[in-house]
Coordinates of C-alpha atoms and ligand atoms in Angstrom, one line a residue:
Chain A
M1 CA -12.8 -32.2 -17.5
H2 CA -13.4 -29.7 -20.9
A3 CA -10.2 -28.3 -23.0
Q4 CA -11.1 -25.2 -22.4
Q5 CA -10.8 -25.7 -18.0
Q6 CA -6.6 -26.4 -18.6
F7 CA -4.6 -24.6 -18.7
D8 CA -0.2 -24.6 -17.9
V9 CA -0.7 -21.5 -15.7
I10 CA -3.4 -19.7 -13.7
V11 CA -2.0 -16.8 -11.8
V12 CA -4.6 -15.2 -9.6
G13 CA -4.5 -11.9 -9.2
A14 CA -4.0 -8.8 -12.0
G15 CA -2.1 -6.3 -10.1
P16 CA 1.5 -5.1 -11.2
A17 CA 2.7 -8.4 -9.7
G18 CA 0.1 -11.5 -11.8
S19 CA 0.4 -9.3 -15.3
S20 CA 3.7 -9.1 -15.5
A21 CA 4.2 -11.8 -14.3
A22 CA 1.4 -13.5 -17.0
L23 CA 3.4 -11.3 -19.3
V24 CA 5.9 -13.1 -19.1
L25 CA 4.4 -16.9 -19.1
A26 CA 2.2 -16.1 -21.8
R27 CA 5.8 -14.6 -24.3
A28 CA 6.6 -18.1 -24.1
G29 CA 4.1 -19.7 -25.4
L30 CA 1.9 -21.6 -22.6
R31 CA -1.3 -21.6 -22.1
V32 CA -2.2 -19.3 -19.0
A33 CA -5.5 -18.1 -17.2
L34 CA -5.1 -14.0 -15.7
I35 CA -8.0 -14.5 -12.9
E36 CA -9.3 -11.1 -11.6
R37 CA -11.9 -10.1 -9.2
G38 CA -12.5 -6.4 -10.4
E39 CA -14.3 -5.8 -12.8
Y40 CA -11.6 -4.9 -15.1
P41 CA -7.9 -4.5 -13.0
G42 CA -7.3 -2.5 -11.1
A43 CA -10.2 -1.8 -9.9
K44 CA -10.1 -2.9 -6.6
N45 CA -6.6 -1.9 -6.4
V46 CA -4.8 1.7 -4.4
S47 CA -1.2 3.2 -4.6
G48 CA 0.5 6.3 -3.5
A49 CA 1.5 5.7 -6.3
V50 CA 4.9 6.4 -7.6
F51 CA 6.3 3.1 -9.6
Y52 CA 9.7 3.0 -8.5
A53 CA 12.5 1.0 -10.9
P54 CA 10.1 1.3 -13.9
G55 CA 13.2 0.2 -15.7
L56 CA 12.0 -3.6 -15.2
L57 CA 9.0 -3.9 -17.4
A58 CA 12.5 -2.6 -20.1
E59 CA 13.2 -6.4 -20.0
L60 CA 9.6 -6.8 -21.4
L61 CA 8.5 -4.0 -22.9
P62 CA 11.9 -2.7 -24.8
T63 CA 9.8 1.1 -25.2
F64 CA 7.2 0.8 -22.9
W65 CA 7.8 5.0 -21.3
D66 CA 6.1 5.4 -24.7
E67 CA 2.9 4.0 -24.4
A68 CA 2.6 3.3 -20.3
P69 CA 0.0 5.4 -19.0
F70 CA 2.2 7.4 -16.1
E71 CA 1.5 10.6 -15.4
R72 CA 5.0 12.5 -14.5
Y73 CA 8.1 11.1 -14.1
I74 CA 9.8 11.6 -10.8
T75 CA 13.0 14.9 -10.4
R76 CA 12.3 15.5 -7.4
R77 CA 12.3 14.6 -3.8
V78 CA 11.1 15.8 -0.6
L79 CA 10.9 14.4 3.0
T80 CA 9.7 16.5 5.5
F81 CA 9.3 15.9 9.5
L82 CA 6.0 17.9 10.6
G83 CA 5.8 18.9 14.1
R84 CA 3.0 21.1 14.8
E85 CA 2.8 24.1 13.2
S86 CA 5.9 24.1 11.4
A87 CA 7.4 21.5 8.8
F88 CA 11.3 20.7 8.2
S89 CA 11.9 19.1 4.7
L90 CA 14.7 17.8 2.9
D91 CA 14.5 18.7 -1.1
F92 CA 16.1 16.5 -3.3
H93 CA 16.0 17.4 -7.0
T94 CA 17.8 15.7 -9.7
R95 CA 18.3 15.9 -13.9
H96 CA 18.8 12.6 -13.5
F97 CA 16.3 11.0 -12.8
A98 CA 14.2 12.1 -16.6
L99 CA 15.4 10.0 -18.9
P100 CA 14.3 7.1 -19.6
P101 CA 13.2 4.6 -18.4
Y102 CA 13.0 6.5 -15.6
N103 CA 13.7 6.3 -11.9
G104 CA 10.2 6.6 -10.5
V105 CA 7.2 7.5 -12.5
T106 CA 3.8 8.4 -10.9
V107 CA 0.7 6.3 -12.1
L108 CA -3.0 5.9 -11.5
R109 CA -3.6 2.2 -10.8
P110 CA -7.2 1.7 -12.4
K111 CA -5.3 2.9 -15.5
F112 CA -1.6 1.4 -15.3
D113 CA -3.2 -2.0 -13.6
R114 CA -5.1 -2.2 -17.2
W115 CA -3.0 -1.6 -19.4
L116 CA -0.3 -3.6 -18.0
A117 CA -1.8 -6.4 -17.8
G118 CA -3.7 -5.5 -21.1
K119 CA -0.6 -6.4 -22.5
A120 CA -0.4 -9.6 -21.2
V121 CA -3.2 -10.6 -22.9
E122 CA -1.5 -9.1 -26.5
A123 CA 0.5 -10.9 -25.6
G124 CA -1.9 -14.2 -25.4
A125 CA -3.4 -14.2 -22.0
L126 CA -6.5 -15.8 -21.3
L127 CA -7.9 -12.6 -18.9
I128 CA -10.7 -13.8 -16.8
T129 CA -12.5 -10.1 -15.4
S130 CA -14.8 -10.3 -12.5
T131 CA -14.1 -13.9 -10.9
V132 CA -13.1 -14.6 -7.7
V133 CA -11.4 -17.5 -7.0
D134 CA -12.3 -18.9 -3.7
D135 CA -10.0 -21.7 -3.4
L136 CA -6.8 -24.1 -4.3
L137 CA -8.6 -27.2 -5.8
Y138 CA -5.5 -30.4 -4.7
E139 CA -4.3 -33.7 -5.6
G140 CA -3.0 -34.9 -2.4
E141 CA -0.6 -32.8 -0.7
R142 CA -0.2 -31.4 -3.9
V143 CA -1.7 -27.7 -6.0
I144 CA -3.7 -28.4 -9.3
G145 CA -6.4 -25.7 -9.8
V146 CA -8.3 -23.0 -8.3
Q147 CA -12.0 -22.8 -7.2
C148 CA -13.2 -20.1 -8.8
R149 CA -17.0 -18.5 -7.8
R150 CA -19.0 -19.6 -10.3
D151 CA -21.3 -22.7 -11.3
D152 CA -18.1 -24.6 -13.1
G153 CA -15.3 -22.7 -11.3
A154 CA -13.3 -25.2 -11.6
L155 CA -9.7 -25.0 -13.1
Y156 CA -6.3 -26.8 -13.2
A157 CA -3.1 -26.0 -14.2
P158 CA 0.0 -27.5 -12.8
V159 CA 1.0 -25.0 -11.8
V160 CA -1.0 -21.8 -9.7
I161 CA 0.7 -18.5 -8.8
A162 CA -1.4 -16.8 -6.2
A163 CA -0.5 -12.7 -6.7
D164 CA -4.3 -12.5 -4.9
G165 CA -2.5 -8.9 -3.0
A166 CA -2.6 -7.7 0.7
N167 CA -5.6 -9.9 1.9
S168 CA -4.2 -13.0 0.7
F169 CA -7.1 -15.9 1.5
L170 CA -4.9 -18.7 -1.3
A171 CA -1.9 -18.6 0.3
K172 CA -4.0 -19.1 4.0
K173 CA -5.7 -21.0 3.1
A174 CA -2.3 -23.2 1.5
G175 CA -0.7 -22.6 5.0
L176 CA 1.8 -21.1 3.7
Q177 CA 0.7 -17.7 5.7
R178 CA -0.8 -17.1 9.3
E179 CA -3.2 -14.8 9.8
F180 CA -2.4 -11.4 10.6
S181 CA -2.0 -8.8 13.9
A182 CA -2.9 -5.7 13.8
E183 CA 0.6 -4.4 13.9
E184 CA 1.8 -6.1 11.1
M185 CA -0.5 -4.2 8.8
S186 CA -1.1 -0.3 8.0
L187 CA -3.8 0.9 6.4
G188 CA -3.8 3.3 3.4
V189 CA -6.5 6.0 2.9
K190 CA -6.1 7.6 -0.2
E191 CA -7.5 11.2 -2.2
V192 CA -7.4 12.3 -5.7
L193 CA -7.3 15.8 -6.4
R194 CA -7.5 17.4 -9.1
L195 CA -5.5 20.5 -10.0
G196 CA -4.5 21.3 -13.3
V197 CA -1.3 20.6 -15.1
R198 CA -0.1 24.5 -14.7
T199 CA -1.3 25.1 -10.7
I200 CA 0.5 21.5 -10.5
E201 CA 4.2 23.1 -12.5
E202 CA 3.9 26.2 -10.6
R203 CA 2.8 24.3 -7.1
F204 CA 5.9 22.3 -7.2
H205 CA 8.3 24.2 -9.2
L206 CA 8.1 21.5 -12.4
T207 CA 8.3 21.7 -15.6
G208 CA 7.1 19.9 -18.7
D209 CA 6.2 15.8 -17.9
E210 CA 8.8 15.4 -14.3
G211 CA 6.9 15.2 -10.8
M212 CA 7.0 15.4 -7.5
A213 CA 7.7 12.5 -4.5
S214 CA 6.6 14.1 -1.3
E215 CA 6.9 12.0 2.1
Y216 CA 5.4 13.2 5.8
V217 CA 5.8 12.2 9.2
G218 CA 5.8 13.4 12.7
E219 CA 3.2 15.4 12.9
A220 CA 1.4 14.6 9.8
T221 CA -0.4 11.1 11.3
G222 CA -0.7 12.8 15.1
P223 CA -0.2 10.6 17.8
I224 CA -0.5 7.0 15.4
K225 CA 2.5 5.8 14.3
G226 CA 2.3 6.0 10.4
G227 CA 3.3 9.1 7.3
A228 CA 1.3 10.6 5.0
F229 CA 2.9 11.0 1.7
L230 CA 2.1 13.7 -1.4
Y231 CA 2.4 12.6 -4.9
T232 CA 2.5 15.0 -8.1
N233 CA 0.6 13.2 -11.0
R234 CA -0.2 14.9 -14.2
E235 CA -3.3 17.3 -12.7
T236 CA -4.1 15.6 -10.0
L237 CA -2.5 15.1 -6.5
S238 CA -3.0 12.0 -4.7
L239 CA -2.3 12.3 -1.1
G240 CA -2.8 10.3 1.6
I241 CA -1.9 8.7 5.4
I242 CA -0.2 5.5 6.2
V243 CA -0.6 4.7 9.4
Q244 CA -0.6 1.6 11.5
I245 CA -3.2 -0.7 12.1
A246 CA -3.0 -1.3 15.7
S247 CA -1.6 2.1 16.3
L248 CA -5.3 4.5 15.4
A249 CA -6.8 1.3 16.7
Q250 CA -5.3 2.2 20.0
Q251 CA -5.4 5.9 19.6
R252 CA -9.4 5.8 18.6
I253 CA -8.8 8.4 16.1
R254 CA -10.5 7.4 11.9
P255 CA -8.7 7.7 9.5
Y256 CA -10.5 10.4 7.1
E257 CA -10.4 12.4 10.4
L258 CA -6.7 11.9 10.1
L259 CA -6.1 12.8 6.6
D260 CA -8.3 15.6 7.0
R261 CA -6.2 16.8 9.9
F262 CA -2.8 16.3 7.4
K263 CA -4.6 18.2 4.6
Q264 CA -5.2 21.3 7.2
H265 CA -1.5 20.8 8.6
P266 CA 0.0 24.7 7.6
A267 CA 2.5 22.8 5.6
V268 CA 0.0 20.9 3.5
A269 CA -2.7 23.2 3.2
P270 CA -1.7 25.7 0.8
L271 CA -0.3 22.7 -1.6
V272 CA -3.2 21.0 -1.7
R273 CA -5.4 24.6 -1.4
D274 CA -9.1 24.4 -4.2
G275 CA -7.9 20.7 -5.3
V276 CA -11.2 19.2 -6.1
T277 CA -11.4 15.6 -4.7
L278 CA -11.8 13.2 -7.7
E279 CA -11.2 9.8 -5.7
Y280 CA -11.3 8.4 -2.2
S281 CA -9.6 5.1 -1.8
A282 CA -8.0 3.2 0.6
H283 CA -5.9 -1.1 1.6
M284 CA -3.8 -2.4 3.0
I285 CA 0.1 -2.7 3.1
P286 CA 1.3 -5.2 4.8
E287 CA 4.4 -3.8 6.1
G288 CA 5.5 -5.6 9.2
G289 CA 8.2 -6.5 6.5
W290 CA 11.4 -9.6 6.4
Q291 CA 9.3 -11.6 9.9
L292 CA 5.8 -11.8 7.7
V293 CA 7.1 -12.8 4.3
P294 CA 5.8 -16.8 4.2
R295 CA 7.4 -20.0 3.3
L296 CA 7.1 -18.9 -0.9
A297 CA 5.3 -22.6 -2.7
R298 CA 4.6 -25.8 -2.4
A299 CA 3.8 -28.3 -4.7
G300 CA 2.4 -26.2 -8.0
L301 CA 1.4 -23.2 -5.0
L302 CA 4.5 -20.4 -5.6
V303 CA 3.1 -17.0 -4.2
A304 CA 4.1 -13.2 -5.7
G305 CA 3.8 -9.6 -4.5
D306 CA 1.4 -8.6 -1.4
A307 CA 0.3 -11.8 -1.4
A308 CA 4.1 -12.7 0.3
A309 CA 3.9 -9.9 2.0
L310 CA 6.4 -8.8 -0.8
V311 CA 7.1 -5.4 0.4
F312 CA 9.5 -3.2 1.4
A313 CA 8.1 -0.5 4.0
A314 CA 11.1 1.5 5.5
G315 CA 10.8 5.0 6.7
I316 CA 11.7 7.3 3.8
F317 CA 10.6 3.7 1.5
L318 CA 7.4 2.7 0.3
E319 CA 7.9 -0.2 -3.2
G320 CA 5.6 -2.9 -2.9
M321 CA 4.9 -1.9 -7.3
N322 CA 8.4 -3.3 -8.2
F323 CA 8.9 -5.6 -5.6
A324 CA 5.4 -7.1 -6.5
V325 CA 6.6 -6.6 -11.1
A326 CA 9.9 -8.7 -9.9
S327 CA 8.0 -11.7 -7.6
G328 CA 5.8 -11.8 -10.5
L329 CA 8.6 -12.0 -13.2
A330 CA 10.5 -15.0 -10.9
A331 CA 7.7 -17.1 -10.5
A332 CA 7.0 -16.8 -14.4
E333 CA 10.6 -17.9 -14.4
T334 CA 10.4 -20.9 -12.0
A335 CA 7.0 -21.6 -13.7
L336 CA 8.3 -21.8 -16.8
E337 CA 11.1 -24.6 -16.0
A338 CA 9.4 -26.5 -13.5
H339 CA 6.8 -26.9 -18.1
R340 CA 10.7 -27.5 -19.2
N341 CA 11.3 -29.8 -16.4
S342 CA 8.1 -31.8 -16.3
D343 CA 8.5 -31.3 -12.9
F344 CA 5.6 -29.3 -10.5
S345 CA 7.0 -30.9 -6.6
A346 CA 7.6 -28.6 -3.7
A347 CA 11.7 -29.2 -4.6
T348 CA 11.2 -27.8 -8.1
L349 CA 9.8 -24.4 -7.4
S350 CA 11.3 -23.9 -4.1
G351 CA 13.9 -22.2 -7.5
Y352 CA 11.7 -19.1 -7.0
R353 CA 13.5 -18.4 -3.8
K354 CA 16.7 -18.4 -5.1
R355 CA 15.7 -16.5 -7.4
L356 CA 14.2 -13.6 -5.5
E357 CA 17.2 -13.9 -2.8
Q358 CA 19.9 -13.6 -5.6
S359 CA 17.4 -10.1 -6.7
F360 CA 16.9 -6.3 -4.7
V361 CA 13.5 -8.4 -4.3
L362 CA 14.5 -10.8 -0.9
Q363 CA 18.3 -8.7 -0.8
D364 CA 16.6 -5.7 0.5
L365 CA 14.1 -7.2 3.3
R366 CA 16.5 -9.0 4.7
R367 CA 19.1 -6.4 4.7
F368 CA 16.2 -3.6 6.3
R369 CA 15.0 -6.3 8.2
L370 CA 15.3 -4.1 11.7
T371 CA 13.7 -1.0 10.0
P372 CA 10.2 -2.3 10.6
A373 CA 10.5 -1.8 14.0
F374 CA 12.9 0.9 14.3
V375 CA 10.2 3.5 12.3
N376 CA 7.6 2.2 15.0
N377 CA 10.0 3.6 17.8
E378 CA 6.6 5.8 19.6
R379 CA 9.8 8.5 19.7
L380 CA 11.1 8.6 16.1
Q381 CA 7.0 9.0 15.2
N382 CA 5.4 11.3 17.3
L383 CA 9.1 13.1 18.9
Y384 CA 12.1 14.0 17.3
P385 CA 10.1 15.5 14.4
E386 CA 9.1 17.7 16.8
L387 CA 11.8 18.8 18.4
L388 CA 14.3 18.7 15.2
C389 CA 10.9 21.7 13.8
Q390 CA 12.3 23.5 17.7
A391 CA 15.2 23.3 17.2
A392 CA 15.3 25.2 13.7
E393 CA 13.4 27.0 14.9
Q394 CA 15.9 27.4 17.8
V395 CA 18.3 28.6 14.9
F396 CA 16.9 30.6 12.8
R397 CA 15.2 33.2 15.2
S398 CA 16.4 36.0 15.1
E399 CA 15.6 38.4 18.6
G400 CA 18.5 40.9 18.7
R401 CA 20.6 39.6 21.6
P402 CA 23.9 36.9 21.4
R403 CA 23.9 33.4 20.2
K404 CA 24.8 30.1 21.0
K405 CA 26.4 27.8 18.9
L406 CA 24.5 25.7 16.8
G407 CA 25.5 22.7 18.6
S408 CA 24.5 23.7 21.8
T409 CA 21.3 25.1 20.2
I410 CA 20.0 21.5 18.4
L411 CA 20.8 19.9 21.6
T412 CA 19.6 21.7 24.5
T413 CA 16.4 21.3 22.8
L414 CA 16.2 17.6 22.2
R415 CA 18.2 16.8 25.8
S416 CA 14.8 19.1 27.1
K417 CA 12.7 15.6 26.2
V418 CA 14.9 12.8 25.5
S419 CA 18.2 12.0 28.4
L420 CA 21.3 11.6 26.2
W421 CA 21.7 7.3 26.8
T422 CA 18.0 7.7 25.1
L423 CA 19.5 9.5 22.4
L424 CA 21.9 7.5 21.8
R425 CA 21.0 4.4 22.4
D426 CA 17.7 5.9 18.9
G427 CA 21.3 6.9 17.4
W428 CA 22.6 4.3 17.3
Q429 CA 19.3 2.1 16.1
A430 CA 18.6 4.5 13.5
G431 CA 21.8 3.4 12.1
R432 CA 22.0 -0.2 12.8
A433 CA 18.1 0.6 10.8
L434 CA 19.5 2.0 7.8
F435 CA 23.1 3.5 7.9
F436 CA 25.0 0.1 9.2
Chain B
M1 CA -7.1 14.8 20.3
Q2 CA -8.9 18.2 21.4
E3 CA -8.1 19.9 18.8
L4 CA -10.3 17.8 16.4
A5 CA -13.6 18.6 17.1
S6 CA -11.7 22.7 17.4
E7 CA -13.2 25.1 14.6
S8 CA -10.4 25.1 12.5
V9 CA -10.4 22.3 11.8
V10 CA -12.4 21.6 8.0
T11 CA -13.7 17.8 7.7
Q12 CA -15.5 17.1 4.6
P13 CA -17.8 13.8 6.0
I14 CA -17.3 10.8 4.8
E15 CA -20.5 10.1 3.5
E16 CA -19.6 13.1 1.3
R17 CA -16.1 11.2 0.3
L18 CA -18.1 7.3 0.0
E19 CA -20.8 9.3 -3.0
L20 CA -17.1 9.9 -5.5
V21 CA -16.9 6.5 -4.7
R22 CA -18.7 3.8 -7.9
F23 CA -19.9 0.6 -5.4
K24 CA -21.9 -2.1 -7.2
V25 CA -23.6 -3.2 -4.4
D26 CA -25.2 -6.8 -4.1
K27 CA -27.7 -8.0 -1.9
R28 CA -25.7 -10.9 -0.2
P29 CA -23.9 -9.0 2.7
H30 CA -20.0 -10.3 1.7
I31 CA -18.9 -9.0 6.0
R32 CA -20.6 -10.3 8.4
V33 CA -20.5 -9.2 11.9
H34 CA -21.4 -12.1 14.8
T35 CA -23.0 -8.9 17.3
E36 CA -23.2 -11.1 20.1
A37 CA -19.5 -10.8 20.8
C38 CA -19.1 -6.2 20.6
R39 CA -21.1 -6.3 23.6
G40 CA -18.1 -6.4 25.7
C41 CA -15.8 -5.5 23.6
D42 CA -14.0 -2.2 25.5
L43 CA -12.1 -0.8 23.1
T44 CA -14.5 -1.4 19.4
P45 CA -11.1 -0.8 17.0
C46 CA -13.1 -1.4 14.2
V47 CA -15.6 1.9 14.9
Y48 CA -12.3 3.3 14.9
V49 CA -10.2 1.8 11.4
C50 CA -12.2 1.4 9.1
P51 CA -11.6 3.8 6.2
A52 CA -15.3 4.4 5.1
G53 CA -16.7 4.1 8.9
L54 CA -19.1 1.9 8.6
F55 CA -19.8 0.9 12.0
E56 CA -20.9 2.3 14.7
I57 CA -22.3 1.6 18.4
L58 CA -24.8 2.9 19.0
G59 CA -26.7 2.0 22.3
G60 CA -24.7 -0.2 23.0
E61 CA -25.1 -2.3 20.4
M62 CA -23.1 -2.8 17.0
H63 CA -24.7 -1.0 14.0
F64 CA -23.4 -2.5 11.1
S65 CA -23.6 -2.2 7.1
Y66 CA -21.3 -3.1 4.1
E67 CA -22.6 -1.3 1.4
H68 CA -19.7 0.8 1.0
C69 CA -17.1 -1.4 2.1
L70 CA -14.0 -0.3 0.4
E71 CA -12.4 -3.9 0.1
C72 CA -9.4 -3.4 2.2
G73 CA -9.8 -5.9 5.3
T74 CA -8.8 -3.8 8.0
C75 CA -11.5 -4.3 10.3
Y76 CA -11.3 -8.0 10.4
V77 CA -7.7 -7.6 11.0
A78 CA -7.9 -5.9 13.7
C79 CA -10.9 -7.0 15.4
E80 CA -8.9 -9.6 18.6
R81 CA -11.9 -10.8 18.9
K82 CA -12.6 -13.0 15.4
A83 CA -16.6 -11.3 15.1
I84 CA -15.8 -10.3 11.5
E85 CA -16.5 -12.2 9.2
W86 CA -15.1 -11.8 6.0
E87 CA -15.0 -12.7 2.3
Y88 CA -14.8 -10.9 -1.6
P89 CA -17.9 -9.9 -3.4
R90 CA -19.1 -11.5 -5.7
G91 CA -16.6 -11.2 -8.9
G92 CA -17.2 -7.9 -10.6
W93 CA -19.3 -6.2 -7.7
G94 CA -18.3 -3.8 -5.0
V95 CA -15.7 -1.2 -5.0
S96 CA -14.7 0.1 -8.4
F97 CA -11.9 2.1 -8.3
R98 CA -11.2 4.8 -11.3
A99 CA -9.5 7.8 -10.1
S100 CA -7.0 6.1 -7.8
Ligands
FAD1 C1 -2.2 3.9 0.7 C2 -1.0 2.6 -0.5 C3 0.4 3.6 -1.7 C4 0.9 2.4 -1.7 N1 2.3 3.2 -2.4 C5 2.6 2.5 -3.1 C6 4.4 3.7 -4.0 O1 4.1 4.4 -4.2 N2 4.4 3.0 -4.6 C7 4.6 1.9 -5.1 O2 5.5 0.7 -5.1 N3 4.0 0.7 -3.9 C8 3.5 1.1 -3.2 N4 2.3 0.6 -2.3 C9 1.9 -0.3 -2.5 C10 1.6 -1.2 -2.9 O3 0.4 -0.5 -3.7 C11 1.5 -2.7 -3.9 O4 2.9 -3.7 -2.8 C12 0.4 -3.0 -4.9 O5 0.1 -2.7 -4.8 C13 1.3 -4.8 -4.9 O6 1.0 -4.9 -6.0 P1 0.2 -6.6 -6.3 O7 0.7 -7.0 -8.0 O8 1.3 -7.8 -5.2 O9 -1.1 -6.5 -5.4 P2 -2.2 -5.5 -6.1 O10 -2.1 -4.8 -6.7 O11 -3.4 -5.5 -4.8 O12 -3.6 -6.3 -6.6 C14 -3.8 -8.4 -6.6 C15 -4.9 -8.8 -7.3 O13 -5.5 -9.3 -7.0 C16 -6.4 -9.0 -7.5 N5 -7.2 -10.3 -6.1 C17 -7.3 -10.7 -4.9 N6 -8.5 -12.1 -4.5 C18 -8.3 -12.2 -5.4 C19 -9.4 -13.5 -6.2 N7 -9.4 -14.4 -4.8 N8 -9.9 -14.0 -6.8 C20 -9.1 -13.1 -7.6 N9 -9.0 -12.0 -7.9 C21 -8.2 -11.3 -6.9 C22 -6.8 -8.5 -6.7 O14 -8.0 -7.4 -6.6 C23 -5.8 -7.3 -7.5 O15 -6.5 -7.2 -8.6 C24 1.0 2.1 -1.5 C25 0.2 1.0 -1.1 C26 -1.3 1.3 -0.7 C27 -2.6 0.6 0.0
SF4_2 S1 -14.0 -5.1 17.4 FE1 -14.5 -6.7 16.2 S2 -15.7 -7.4 18.5 FE2 -15.2 -5.5 19.5 S3 -16.8 -4.2 18.3 FE3 -16.0 -4.3 16.3 S4 -16.5 -6.5 15.7 FE4 -17.0 -5.7 17.5
SF4_3 S1 -13.5 -4.3 4.8 FE1 -12.2 -2.0 4.7 S2 -13.8 -0.8 4.2 FE2 -14.6 -2.7 4.7 S3 -15.5 -3.2 6.8 FE3 -14.0 -3.8 7.3 S4 -12.9 -2.2 7.4 FE4 -14.4 -0.9 7.0

């Protein structure tokens, strides 16, 4: 075995999970290989993308906000229920999210991922790009390295961190993750449109580096289960749809047609008007939630980020990057501890799960474990947004006739399509999924 | 959905969108479809889920190209007959996003 093929830790995948793990490990003085199949970190990666809780990085990079390639910080959050021809929005502004480290910032992954991986390299990690890891190497039950797809491609380390994203072949090969069903996975399809700084500020009522994160449900994805998003970057918009794969197949509508439909909606078209499409992209998202989280470790191996389905997708929330960073950090700390004790057994590495259980990562996923099923409720997806818009129309309509009281207007609209019993049951489920 | 075909919806052909994306196409395909299995597959989910529109049934036969694959893995998850053999392209090949 060549000396240079032996590392202390091998991290597969230079997304947010892998790069933050590599950064911590390299800082601690370990020999770290960070292996990425893309030409550069971020080349294969797609997010909406709002990076929530960026303060997670402050521990590692105390003034990261001065140098990280962020687009805008989020001070405006909008949730819109789209009907066929109407829209009902909850629009929230706050200056309280305008101070570093910020509550959420928009990023472009090819830039952001490259920057974060660069930080790991500065700390001493060896970044190996354009290299696919095809398999894990074992000694008995213990993972002892990885097999890269190239001549002489075996690399060895007593701990491997698989941070290889939603399509994690490594977690599956190691017997930790199973095959996914089309109900558990979503497809995100996105376009980046150039509008210019001035237009974005004016159109979205923003000043300086403020930004908006806007999510849409209902008619946004027609009869297909899912939602849509529109985020402001510095001079571009990121917009896209996220749809359940099974639902897409059943309804027989192509994702790009759906995206076009969203762009053409009367409430959306004026926002994207004159935008020049710069890029079209797509990626899978493990949105199954708690039930998709696999065993997270075995001897010599830890799984982090999307590879472990650590994505918080609960209706109004879609957070994966911060979950990826937090799990990457927890994986790195676990690997450090294993090195201190020279013990890479499954028992020691199971400390990783405990760390995640103490952090928001597994707590949020567990607490909101009923939400994916609730969010996929047919009525919530298609009926209620439309009814909400209809009720609003009744409330705001002035016809020169006596009005009914609001409660009776709303109830009449809802009950025209759903029984009181169903309404109550859905209300109860909404409560269980999101409120209590 | 009827209104998809209506003239009020201007759709951009997928080919035009894919022209905006950088691909470094390997001669070796990273996806293989065992098309025997596709005969008699009624729902043909691959045709409707692929965000690059790379699957098409023409004259009862499955036609597929891998060159403009966005590497999302959706087709592989959607095909219940497991007719799709899927691996990542060689390191550095395939799609490279720049502006996303
Ligand atoms: C359309 C869309 C919108 C989203 N919006 C948001 C959002 O607004 N906010 C948010 O927080 N999250 C969002 N997400 C989710 C977020 O993108 C992911 O949760 C996050 O990227 C996970 O990070 P990761 O490091 O675990 O995996 P990834 O970012 O997927 O990184 C995995 C890396 O591993 C590499 N790799 C994979 N296999 C191998 C291999 N065998 N060998 C070598 N390298 C390999 C890949 O090239 C990649 O660089 C969105 C996702 C999508 C698709
Ligand atoms: S879903 Fe699978 S079996 Fe059906 S047509 Fe597509 S590739 Fe063939
Ligand atoms: S991986 Fe995605 S883009 Fe590539 S062929 Fe399959 S569905 Fe289409």
